[in-house]
Amino acid sequence: MVSDAEIYARIGEDGFARLVAAFYAQVPPDDILGPMYPADDLAGAELRLRDFLVGRFGGPPRYEESRGHPRLRMRHHPYKLDQGARDRWVQLMDRALDQAALPGDVTLFLREFFHGTATFLINSRA
Ligand code: HEM
């Protein structure tokens, strides 16, 4: 069994960097997610997600140092996050996980984490 804290030791900065880059490469052309993300600060958005994941999974706490407590539901409040947006986000992240080619058990663990967290963030029925 993989544990949260051990993932950073397994895949390092490089693993998270490749995963998040593969996710964000798909965002701008996406009809649902593209318009939601800041076109003039995609690099910043990429950095925020990467630093969050690094800290969440046992690496340096850069996200909390620069942004404070994650409060993910509150931070997603400005966006209409319905089932369709959730499913699309998960679809892009699943594809990014395939492309990043991390070890199988880590991929499985992160996939479940993303699916569950994305469901938890739904804030709109339609
Ligand atoms: C469910 C579908 C989701 C949608 C549509 C969505 C959308 C967004 C958008 C538009 C932003 C603003 C980009 C920026 O400027 O940083 C954002 C920020 C962020 N998202 Fe999501 N997100 C989703 C799920 C998730 C999940 C599952 C996670 C964690 C695993 C996550 C973690 C974050 C983080 C850490 C930020 C930066 C917050 C900040 O510091 O301001 N998001 N998201």
CSV table of N, CA and C and ligand atoms in Angstrom, one decimal:
chain,number,residue,atom,x,y,z
A,1,MET,N,0.8,-1.2,0.0
A,1,MET,CA,0.0,0.0,0.0
A,1,MET,C,0.9,1.3,0.0
A,2,VAL,N,0.6,2.2,-0.9
A,2,VAL,CA,1.2,3.5,-0.9
A,2,VAL,C,0.6,4.4,0.2
A,3,SER,N,1.4,5.2,0.8
A,3,SER,CA,0.9,6.2,1.8
A,3,SER,C,1.1,7.6,1.2
A,4,ASP,N,0.2,8.5,1.6
A,4,ASP,CA,0.3,9.9,1.1
A,4,ASP,C,1.8,10.4,1.2
A,5,ALA,N,2.4,10.3,2.4
A,5,ALA,CA,3.6,11.0,2.6
A,5,ALA,C,4.8,10.4,1.8
A,6,GLU,N,4.6,9.2,1.3
A,6,GLU,CA,5.7,8.5,0.6
A,6,GLU,C,5.7,8.8,-0.9
A,7,ILE,N,4.7,9.4,-1.4
A,7,ILE,CA,4.6,9.6,-2.9
A,7,ILE,C,5.7,10.6,-3.4
A,8,TYR,N,5.9,11.7,-2.6
A,8,TYR,CA,6.9,12.6,-3.0
A,8,TYR,C,8.3,11.9,-3.1
A,9,ALA,N,8.6,11.1,-2.1
A,9,ALA,CA,9.8,10.4,-2.1
A,9,ALA,C,9.9,9.4,-3.3
A,10,ARG,N,8.8,8.9,-3.8
A,10,ARG,CA,8.8,8.0,-4.9
A,10,ARG,C,9.0,8.7,-6.3
A,11,ILE,N,8.3,9.8,-6.5
A,11,ILE,CA,8.3,10.4,-7.8
A,11,ILE,C,8.9,11.8,-7.9
A,12,GLY,N,9.2,12.4,-6.7
A,12,GLY,CA,10.0,13.7,-6.7
A,12,GLY,C,9.3,14.9,-7.4
A,13,GLU,N,10.1,16.0,-7.4
A,13,GLU,CA,9.6,17.2,-8.1
A,13,GLU,C,9.2,16.9,-9.5
A,14,ASP,N,10.1,16.1,-10.1
A,14,ASP,CA,10.0,15.8,-11.6
A,14,ASP,C,8.6,15.1,-11.9
A,15,GLY,N,8.3,14.1,-11.0
A,15,GLY,CA,7.0,13.4,-11.3
A,15,GLY,C,5.8,14.3,-11.2
A,16,PHE,N,5.8,15.2,-10.2
A,16,PHE,CA,4.6,16.1,-10.1
A,16,PHE,C,4.7,17.2,-11.2
A,17,ALA,N,5.9,17.6,-11.6
A,17,ALA,CA,6.0,18.6,-12.6
A,17,ALA,C,5.5,18.0,-14.0
A,18,ARG,N,5.9,16.8,-14.3
A,18,ARG,CA,5.4,16.2,-15.5
A,18,ARG,C,3.9,16.0,-15.5
A,19,LEU,N,3.4,15.5,-14.4
A,19,LEU,CA,1.9,15.3,-14.3
A,19,LEU,C,1.1,16.6,-14.5
A,20,VAL,N,1.5,17.6,-13.8
A,20,VAL,CA,0.7,18.9,-13.8
A,20,VAL,C,0.9,19.6,-15.2
A,21,ALA,N,2.1,19.5,-15.8
A,21,ALA,CA,2.3,20.0,-17.1
A,21,ALA,C,1.4,19.3,-18.1
A,22,ALA,N,1.3,18.0,-18.0
A,22,ALA,CA,0.5,17.2,-18.9
A,22,ALA,C,-1.0,17.6,-18.8
A,23,PHE,N,-1.4,17.9,-17.5
A,23,PHE,CA,-2.8,18.3,-17.3
A,23,PHE,C,-3.0,19.7,-18.0
A,24,TYR,N,-2.1,20.7,-17.6
A,24,TYR,CA,-2.4,22.0,-18.1
A,24,TYR,C,-2.2,22.2,-19.6
A,25,ALA,N,-1.5,21.3,-20.2
A,25,ALA,CA,-1.3,21.4,-21.7
A,25,ALA,C,-2.7,21.2,-22.4
A,26,GLN,N,-3.6,20.5,-21.7
A,26,GLN,CA,-4.9,20.2,-22.3
A,26,GLN,C,-6.0,21.2,-21.9
A,27,VAL,N,-5.6,22.1,-21.0
A,27,VAL,CA,-6.7,23.1,-20.5
A,27,VAL,C,-7.1,24.1,-21.6
A,28,PRO,N,-6.1,24.9,-22.2
A,28,PRO,CA,-6.6,26.0,-23.0
A,28,PRO,C,-7.6,25.6,-24.1
A,29,PRO,N,-7.3,24.5,-24.9
A,29,PRO,CA,-8.3,24.2,-25.9
A,29,PRO,C,-9.6,23.5,-25.4
A,30,ASP,N,-9.7,23.3,-24.1
A,30,ASP,CA,-10.9,22.5,-23.6
A,30,ASP,C,-12.1,23.4,-23.6
A,31,ASP,N,-13.2,23.0,-24.1
A,31,ASP,CA,-14.4,23.9,-24.2
A,31,ASP,C,-15.0,24.2,-22.8
A,32,ILE,N,-14.9,23.3,-21.9
A,32,ILE,CA,-15.5,23.6,-20.5
A,32,ILE,C,-14.4,24.3,-19.6
A,33,LEU,N,-13.2,23.7,-19.5
A,33,LEU,CA,-12.2,24.1,-18.6
A,33,LEU,C,-11.4,25.3,-19.1
A,34,GLY,N,-11.2,25.4,-20.4
A,34,GLY,CA,-10.4,26.5,-21.0
A,34,GLY,C,-10.8,27.8,-20.5
A,35,PRO,N,-12.2,28.2,-20.7
A,35,PRO,CA,-12.6,29.5,-20.3
A,35,PRO,C,-12.6,29.8,-18.8
A,36,MET,N,-12.5,28.7,-18.0
A,36,MET,CA,-12.5,28.9,-16.5
A,36,MET,C,-11.1,29.4,-16.0
A,37,TYR,N,-10.0,29.0,-16.6
A,37,TYR,CA,-8.7,29.2,-16.1
A,37,TYR,C,-8.2,30.5,-16.6
A,38,PRO,N,-7.3,31.2,-15.8
A,38,PRO,CA,-6.8,32.6,-16.2
A,38,PRO,C,-5.8,32.4,-17.4
A,39,ALA,N,-6.3,32.9,-18.6
A,39,ALA,CA,-5.4,32.7,-19.8
A,39,ALA,C,-4.1,33.4,-19.6
A,40,ASP,N,-4.1,34.5,-18.9
A,40,ASP,CA,-2.8,35.3,-18.7
A,40,ASP,C,-2.0,34.8,-17.6
A,41,ASP,N,-2.4,33.8,-16.9
A,41,ASP,CA,-1.6,33.3,-15.7
A,41,ASP,C,-1.7,31.8,-15.6
A,42,LEU,N,-1.7,31.1,-16.8
A,42,LEU,CA,-1.7,29.6,-16.8
A,42,LEU,C,-0.5,29.1,-16.1
A,43,ALA,N,0.6,29.7,-16.3
A,43,ALA,CA,1.9,29.2,-15.6
A,43,ALA,C,1.7,29.3,-14.1
A,44,GLY,N,1.1,30.4,-13.6
A,44,GLY,CA,0.8,30.6,-12.2
A,44,GLY,C,-0.1,29.5,-11.7
A,45,ALA,N,-1.1,29.2,-12.5
A,45,ALA,CA,-2.1,28.2,-12.0
A,45,ALA,C,-1.4,26.8,-12.0
A,46,GLU,N,-0.5,26.5,-13.0
A,46,GLU,CA,0.2,25.3,-13.0
A,46,GLU,C,1.1,25.2,-11.7
A,47,LEU,N,1.7,26.3,-11.4
A,47,LEU,CA,2.6,26.3,-10.2
A,47,LEU,C,1.8,26.0,-8.9
A,48,ARG,N,0.6,26.7,-8.8
A,48,ARG,CA,-0.2,26.5,-7.6
A,48,ARG,C,-0.6,25.0,-7.4
A,49,LEU,N,-1.1,24.4,-8.5
A,49,LEU,CA,-1.5,23.0,-8.4
A,49,LEU,C,-0.3,22.1,-8.1
A,50,ARG,N,0.8,22.4,-8.7
A,50,ARG,CA,2.0,21.5,-8.5
A,50,ARG,C,2.5,21.7,-7.0
A,51,ASP,N,2.6,22.9,-6.6
A,51,ASP,CA,3.1,23.1,-5.2
A,51,ASP,C,2.1,22.5,-4.2
A,52,PHE,N,0.8,22.6,-4.5
A,52,PHE,CA,-0.2,22.0,-3.6
A,52,PHE,C,0.0,20.5,-3.5
A,53,LEU,N,0.2,19.9,-4.6
A,53,LEU,CA,0.3,18.4,-4.6
A,53,LEU,C,1.6,18.0,-4.0
A,54,VAL,N,2.7,18.7,-4.3
A,54,VAL,CA,4.0,18.4,-3.6
A,54,VAL,C,3.8,18.4,-2.1
A,55,GLY,N,3.2,19.4,-1.6
A,55,GLY,CA,3.1,19.6,-0.1
A,55,GLY,C,2.1,18.5,0.4
A,56,ARG,N,1.1,18.3,-0.3
A,56,ARG,CA,0.0,17.3,0.1
A,56,ARG,C,0.6,15.9,0.3
A,57,PHE,N,1.6,15.6,-0.6
A,57,PHE,CA,2.1,14.2,-0.7
A,57,PHE,C,3.5,14.1,-0.2
A,58,GLY,N,3.9,14.9,0.8
A,58,GLY,CA,5.1,14.7,1.6
A,58,GLY,C,6.3,15.5,1.2
A,59,GLY,N,6.1,16.4,0.2
A,59,GLY,CA,7.3,17.3,-0.2
A,59,GLY,C,7.2,18.6,0.6
A,60,PRO,N,8.1,19.5,0.2
A,60,PRO,CA,8.2,20.8,0.9
A,60,PRO,C,6.9,21.6,0.8
A,61,PRO,N,6.5,22.3,1.9
A,61,PRO,CA,5.2,22.9,2.0
A,61,PRO,C,5.2,24.3,1.4
A,62,ARG,N,5.6,24.4,0.1
A,62,ARG,CA,5.6,25.7,-0.6
A,62,ARG,C,4.3,26.3,-0.8
A,63,TYR,N,3.3,25.4,-1.1
A,63,TYR,CA,1.9,26.0,-1.3
A,63,TYR,C,1.4,26.7,-0.1
A,64,GLU,N,1.5,26.1,1.1
A,64,GLU,CA,1.0,26.7,2.3
A,64,GLU,C,1.8,27.9,2.7
A,65,GLU,N,3.1,27.9,2.4
A,65,GLU,CA,3.9,29.1,2.7
A,65,GLU,C,3.5,30.3,1.9
A,66,SER,N,3.1,30.1,0.6
A,66,SER,CA,2.8,31.2,-0.2
A,66,SER,C,1.3,31.5,-0.2
A,67,ARG,N,0.4,30.5,-0.1
A,67,ARG,CA,-1.0,30.7,-0.3
A,67,ARG,C,-1.8,30.5,1.0
A,68,GLY,N,-1.2,29.9,2.1
A,68,GLY,CA,-1.9,29.6,3.3
A,68,GLY,C,-2.6,28.3,3.2
A,69,HIS,N,-3.5,28.1,4.2
A,69,HIS,CA,-4.3,26.8,4.2
A,69,HIS,C,-5.0,26.6,2.8
A,70,PRO,N,-5.0,25.4,2.3
A,70,PRO,CA,-5.6,25.2,0.9
A,70,PRO,C,-7.1,25.6,0.8
A,71,ARG,N,-7.9,25.3,1.8
A,71,ARG,CA,-9.3,25.6,1.7
A,71,ARG,C,-9.9,25.4,0.3
A,72,LEU,N,-9.8,24.2,-0.2
A,72,LEU,CA,-10.0,24.0,-1.6
A,72,LEU,C,-11.5,24.3,-2.0
A,73,ARG,N,-12.4,24.0,-1.2
A,73,ARG,CA,-13.8,24.2,-1.5
A,73,ARG,C,-14.1,25.8,-1.6
A,74,MET,N,-13.5,26.5,-0.7
A,74,MET,CA,-13.7,27.9,-0.7
A,74,MET,C,-13.0,28.5,-1.9
A,75,ARG,N,-11.8,28.0,-2.3
A,75,ARG,CA,-11.1,28.6,-3.4
A,75,ARG,C,-11.7,28.3,-4.7
A,76,HIS,N,-12.5,27.2,-4.8
A,76,HIS,CA,-13.2,26.9,-6.0
A,76,HIS,C,-14.6,27.6,-6.1
A,77,HIS,N,-15.0,28.3,-5.1
A,77,HIS,CA,-16.3,28.9,-5.0
A,77,HIS,C,-16.6,29.8,-6.2
A,78,PRO,N,-15.6,30.5,-6.7
A,78,PRO,CA,-15.9,31.4,-7.9
A,78,PRO,C,-16.3,30.7,-9.2
A,79,TYR,N,-16.0,29.4,-9.2
A,79,TYR,CA,-16.2,28.6,-10.4
A,79,TYR,C,-17.5,27.7,-10.3
A,80,LYS,N,-18.2,27.6,-11.4
A,80,LYS,CA,-19.4,26.8,-11.5
A,80,LYS,C,-18.9,25.3,-11.7
A,81,LEU,N,-18.9,24.6,-10.6
A,81,LEU,CA,-18.3,23.3,-10.7
A,81,LEU,C,-19.4,22.2,-10.6
A,82,ASP,N,-20.0,21.9,-11.7
A,82,ASP,CA,-21.1,20.9,-11.7
A,82,ASP,C,-20.5,19.6,-12.1
A,83,GLN,N,-21.4,18.6,-12.2
A,83,GLN,CA,-20.9,17.2,-12.6
A,83,GLN,C,-20.1,17.2,-13.9
A,84,GLY,N,-20.5,18.0,-14.9
A,84,GLY,CA,-19.9,18.0,-16.2
A,84,GLY,C,-18.5,18.6,-16.1
A,85,ALA,N,-18.3,19.6,-15.3
A,85,ALA,CA,-17.0,20.2,-15.1
A,85,ALA,C,-16.1,19.3,-14.3
A,86,ARG,N,-16.7,18.6,-13.3
A,86,ARG,CA,-15.9,17.6,-12.5
A,86,ARG,C,-15.4,16.5,-13.4
A,87,ASP,N,-16.4,16.0,-14.2
A,87,ASP,CA,-16.0,14.8,-15.0
A,87,ASP,C,-14.9,15.2,-16.1
A,88,ARG,N,-15.0,16.4,-16.6
A,88,ARG,CA,-14.0,16.8,-17.6
A,88,ARG,C,-12.6,17.0,-16.9
A,89,TRP,N,-12.6,17.6,-15.7
A,89,TRP,CA,-11.3,17.8,-15.0
A,89,TRP,C,-10.7,16.4,-14.8
A,90,VAL,N,-11.5,15.5,-14.3
A,90,VAL,CA,-11.0,14.1,-14.0
A,90,VAL,C,-10.5,13.4,-15.3
A,91,GLN,N,-11.2,13.7,-16.4
A,91,GLN,CA,-10.8,13.1,-17.7
A,91,GLN,C,-9.5,13.6,-18.1
A,92,LEU,N,-9.3,14.9,-18.0
A,92,LEU,CA,-8.0,15.5,-18.4
A,92,LEU,C,-6.9,15.0,-17.4
A,93,MET,N,-7.2,14.9,-16.1
A,93,MET,CA,-6.2,14.4,-15.2
A,93,MET,C,-5.9,12.9,-15.4
A,94,ASP,N,-6.9,12.1,-15.7
A,94,ASP,CA,-6.6,10.7,-16.0
A,94,ASP,C,-5.7,10.6,-17.2
A,95,ARG,N,-5.9,11.4,-18.2
A,95,ARG,CA,-5.0,11.4,-19.4
A,95,ARG,C,-3.6,11.8,-19.0
A,96,ALA,N,-3.5,12.9,-18.2
A,96,ALA,CA,-2.2,13.3,-17.7
A,96,ALA,C,-1.5,12.2,-16.9
A,97,LEU,N,-2.2,11.5,-16.1
A,97,LEU,CA,-1.6,10.4,-15.4
A,97,LEU,C,-1.1,9.3,-16.3
A,98,ASP,N,-1.8,9.0,-17.4
A,98,ASP,CA,-1.3,8.1,-18.4
A,98,ASP,C,0.0,8.6,-19.0
A,99,GLN,N,0.0,9.9,-19.4
A,99,GLN,CA,1.1,10.4,-20.1
A,99,GLN,C,2.4,10.5,-19.2
A,100,ALA,N,2.2,10.8,-17.9
A,100,ALA,CA,3.3,11.0,-17.0
A,100,ALA,C,4.0,9.6,-16.7
A,101,ALA,N,3.2,8.5,-16.9
A,101,ALA,CA,3.8,7.2,-16.7
A,101,ALA,C,4.5,7.0,-15.4
A,102,LEU,N,3.9,7.3,-14.3
A,102,LEU,CA,4.4,7.1,-13.0
A,102,LEU,C,4.3,5.7,-12.6
A,103,PRO,N,4.9,5.2,-11.5
A,103,PRO,CA,4.8,3.8,-11.2
A,103,PRO,C,3.3,3.5,-11.0
A,104,GLY,N,2.9,2.2,-11.3
A,104,GLY,CA,1.5,1.8,-11.3
A,104,GLY,C,0.8,2.0,-10.0
A,105,ASP,N,1.4,1.7,-8.9
A,105,ASP,CA,0.7,1.9,-7.6
A,105,ASP,C,0.5,3.3,-7.3
A,106,VAL,N,1.4,4.2,-7.6
A,106,VAL,CA,1.3,5.6,-7.4
A,106,VAL,C,0.2,6.2,-8.3
A,107,THR,N,0.2,5.8,-9.5
A,107,THR,CA,-0.9,6.2,-10.5
A,107,THR,C,-2.3,5.9,-9.9
A,108,LEU,N,-2.4,4.7,-9.5
A,108,LEU,CA,-3.7,4.2,-8.9
A,108,LEU,C,-4.1,5.1,-7.7
A,109,PHE,N,-3.2,5.3,-6.9
A,109,PHE,CA,-3.4,6.1,-5.6
A,109,PHE,C,-3.8,7.5,-6.0
A,110,LEU,N,-3.1,8.1,-6.9
A,110,LEU,CA,-3.4,9.5,-7.2
A,110,LEU,C,-4.7,9.6,-8.0
A,111,ARG,N,-5.0,8.6,-8.8
A,111,ARG,CA,-6.3,8.6,-9.6
A,111,ARG,C,-7.4,8.7,-8.6
A,112,GLU,N,-7.4,7.8,-7.6
A,112,GLU,CA,-8.5,7.8,-6.6
A,112,GLU,C,-8.5,9.1,-5.8
A,113,PHE,N,-7.4,9.6,-5.5
A,113,PHE,CA,-7.4,10.9,-4.8
A,113,PHE,C,-8.0,12.0,-5.6
A,114,PHE,N,-7.7,12.1,-6.9
A,114,PHE,CA,-8.2,13.1,-7.8
A,114,PHE,C,-9.7,12.9,-8.0
A,115,HIS,N,-10.1,11.7,-8.2
A,115,HIS,CA,-11.6,11.4,-8.4
A,115,HIS,C,-12.4,11.9,-7.2
A,116,GLY,N,-11.9,11.5,-6.0
A,116,GLY,CA,-12.6,11.8,-4.8
A,116,GLY,C,-12.6,13.3,-4.5
A,117,THR,N,-11.5,13.9,-4.6
A,117,THR,CA,-11.4,15.4,-4.3
A,117,THR,C,-12.3,16.2,-5.3
A,118,ALA,N,-12.2,15.8,-6.6
A,118,ALA,CA,-13.0,16.5,-7.6
A,118,ALA,C,-14.5,16.4,-7.3
A,119,THR,N,-15.0,15.2,-6.8
A,119,THR,CA,-16.4,15.0,-6.4
A,119,THR,C,-16.7,15.9,-5.3
A,120,PHE,N,-15.8,16.0,-4.3
A,120,PHE,CA,-16.0,16.8,-3.1
A,120,PHE,C,-16.1,18.3,-3.4
A,121,LEU,N,-15.5,18.7,-4.6
A,121,LEU,CA,-15.5,20.1,-4.9
A,121,LEU,C,-16.7,20.5,-5.7
A,122,ILE,N,-17.6,19.6,-6.1
A,122,ILE,CA,-18.8,20.0,-6.8
A,122,ILE,C,-19.6,21.0,-6.0
A,123,ASN,N,-20.0,22.1,-6.6
A,123,ASN,CA,-20.7,23.1,-5.9
A,123,ASN,C,-21.9,23.6,-6.6
A,124,SER,N,-22.3,22.9,-7.7
A,124,SER,CA,-23.5,23.4,-8.5
A,124,SER,C,-24.2,22.1,-9.1
A,125,ARG,N,-25.5,22.2,-9.1
A,125,ARG,CA,-26.2,21.0,-9.7
A,125,ARG,C,-26.4,21.1,-11.2
A,126,ALA,N,-26.3,22.3,-11.8
A,126,ALA,CA,-26.5,22.3,-13.2
A,126,ALA,C,-25.5,23.3,-13.9
B,1,HEM,C1,-13.5,19.3,-10.1
B,1,HEM,C2,-13.0,20.1,-11.2
B,1,HEM,C3,-12.1,21.3,-11.0
B,1,HEM,C4,-12.2,22.4,-11.6
B,1,HEM,C5,-13.2,22.8,-12.7
B,1,HEM,C6,-11.1,23.3,-11.1
B,1,HEM,C7,-10.9,24.6,-11.5
B,1,HEM,C8,-10.0,25.4,-11.0
B,1,HEM,C9,-9.7,26.8,-11.4
B,1,HEM,C10,-10.4,27.5,-12.6
B,1,HEM,C11,-8.7,27.3,-10.6
B,1,HEM,C12,-8.1,28.7,-10.7
B,1,HEM,C13,-6.7,28.5,-11.4
B,1,HEM,C14,-5.7,29.4,-10.7
B,1,HEM,O1,-5.6,30.5,-11.0
B,1,HEM,O2,-5.0,28.8,-9.8
B,1,HEM,C15,-8.4,26.2,-9.7
B,1,HEM,C16,-7.4,26.4,-8.7
B,1,HEM,C17,-6.9,25.4,-7.9
B,1,HEM,N1,-7.4,24.0,-8.0
B,1,HEM,FE1,-8.9,23.4,-9.0
B,1,HEM,N2,-10.5,22.6,-10.1
B,1,HEM,C18,-11.0,21.4,-10.0
B,1,HEM,C19,-10.6,20.3,-9.2
B,1,HEM,C20,-9.5,20.4,-8.4
B,1,HEM,C21,-8.9,19.3,-7.7
B,1,HEM,C22,-9.5,17.9,-7.7
B,1,HEM,C23,-7.9,19.8,-7.0
B,1,HEM,C24,-6.9,19.1,-6.0
B,1,HEM,C25,-6.6,17.8,-6.2
B,1,HEM,C26,-7.7,21.2,-7.3
B,1,HEM,C27,-6.7,22.0,-6.8
B,1,HEM,C28,-6.6,23.3,-7.1
B,1,HEM,C29,-5.7,24.2,-6.4
B,1,HEM,C30,-4.6,23.8,-5.4
B,1,HEM,C31,-5.9,25.5,-7.0
B,1,HEM,C32,-5.1,26.8,-6.6
B,1,HEM,C33,-5.9,27.5,-5.5
B,1,HEM,C34,-5.3,28.8,-5.1
B,1,HEM,O3,-4.3,28.8,-4.4
B,1,HEM,O4,-5.8,29.9,-5.5
B,1,HEM,N3,-8.7,21.5,-8.2
B,1,HEM,N4,-9.1,25.1,-9.9
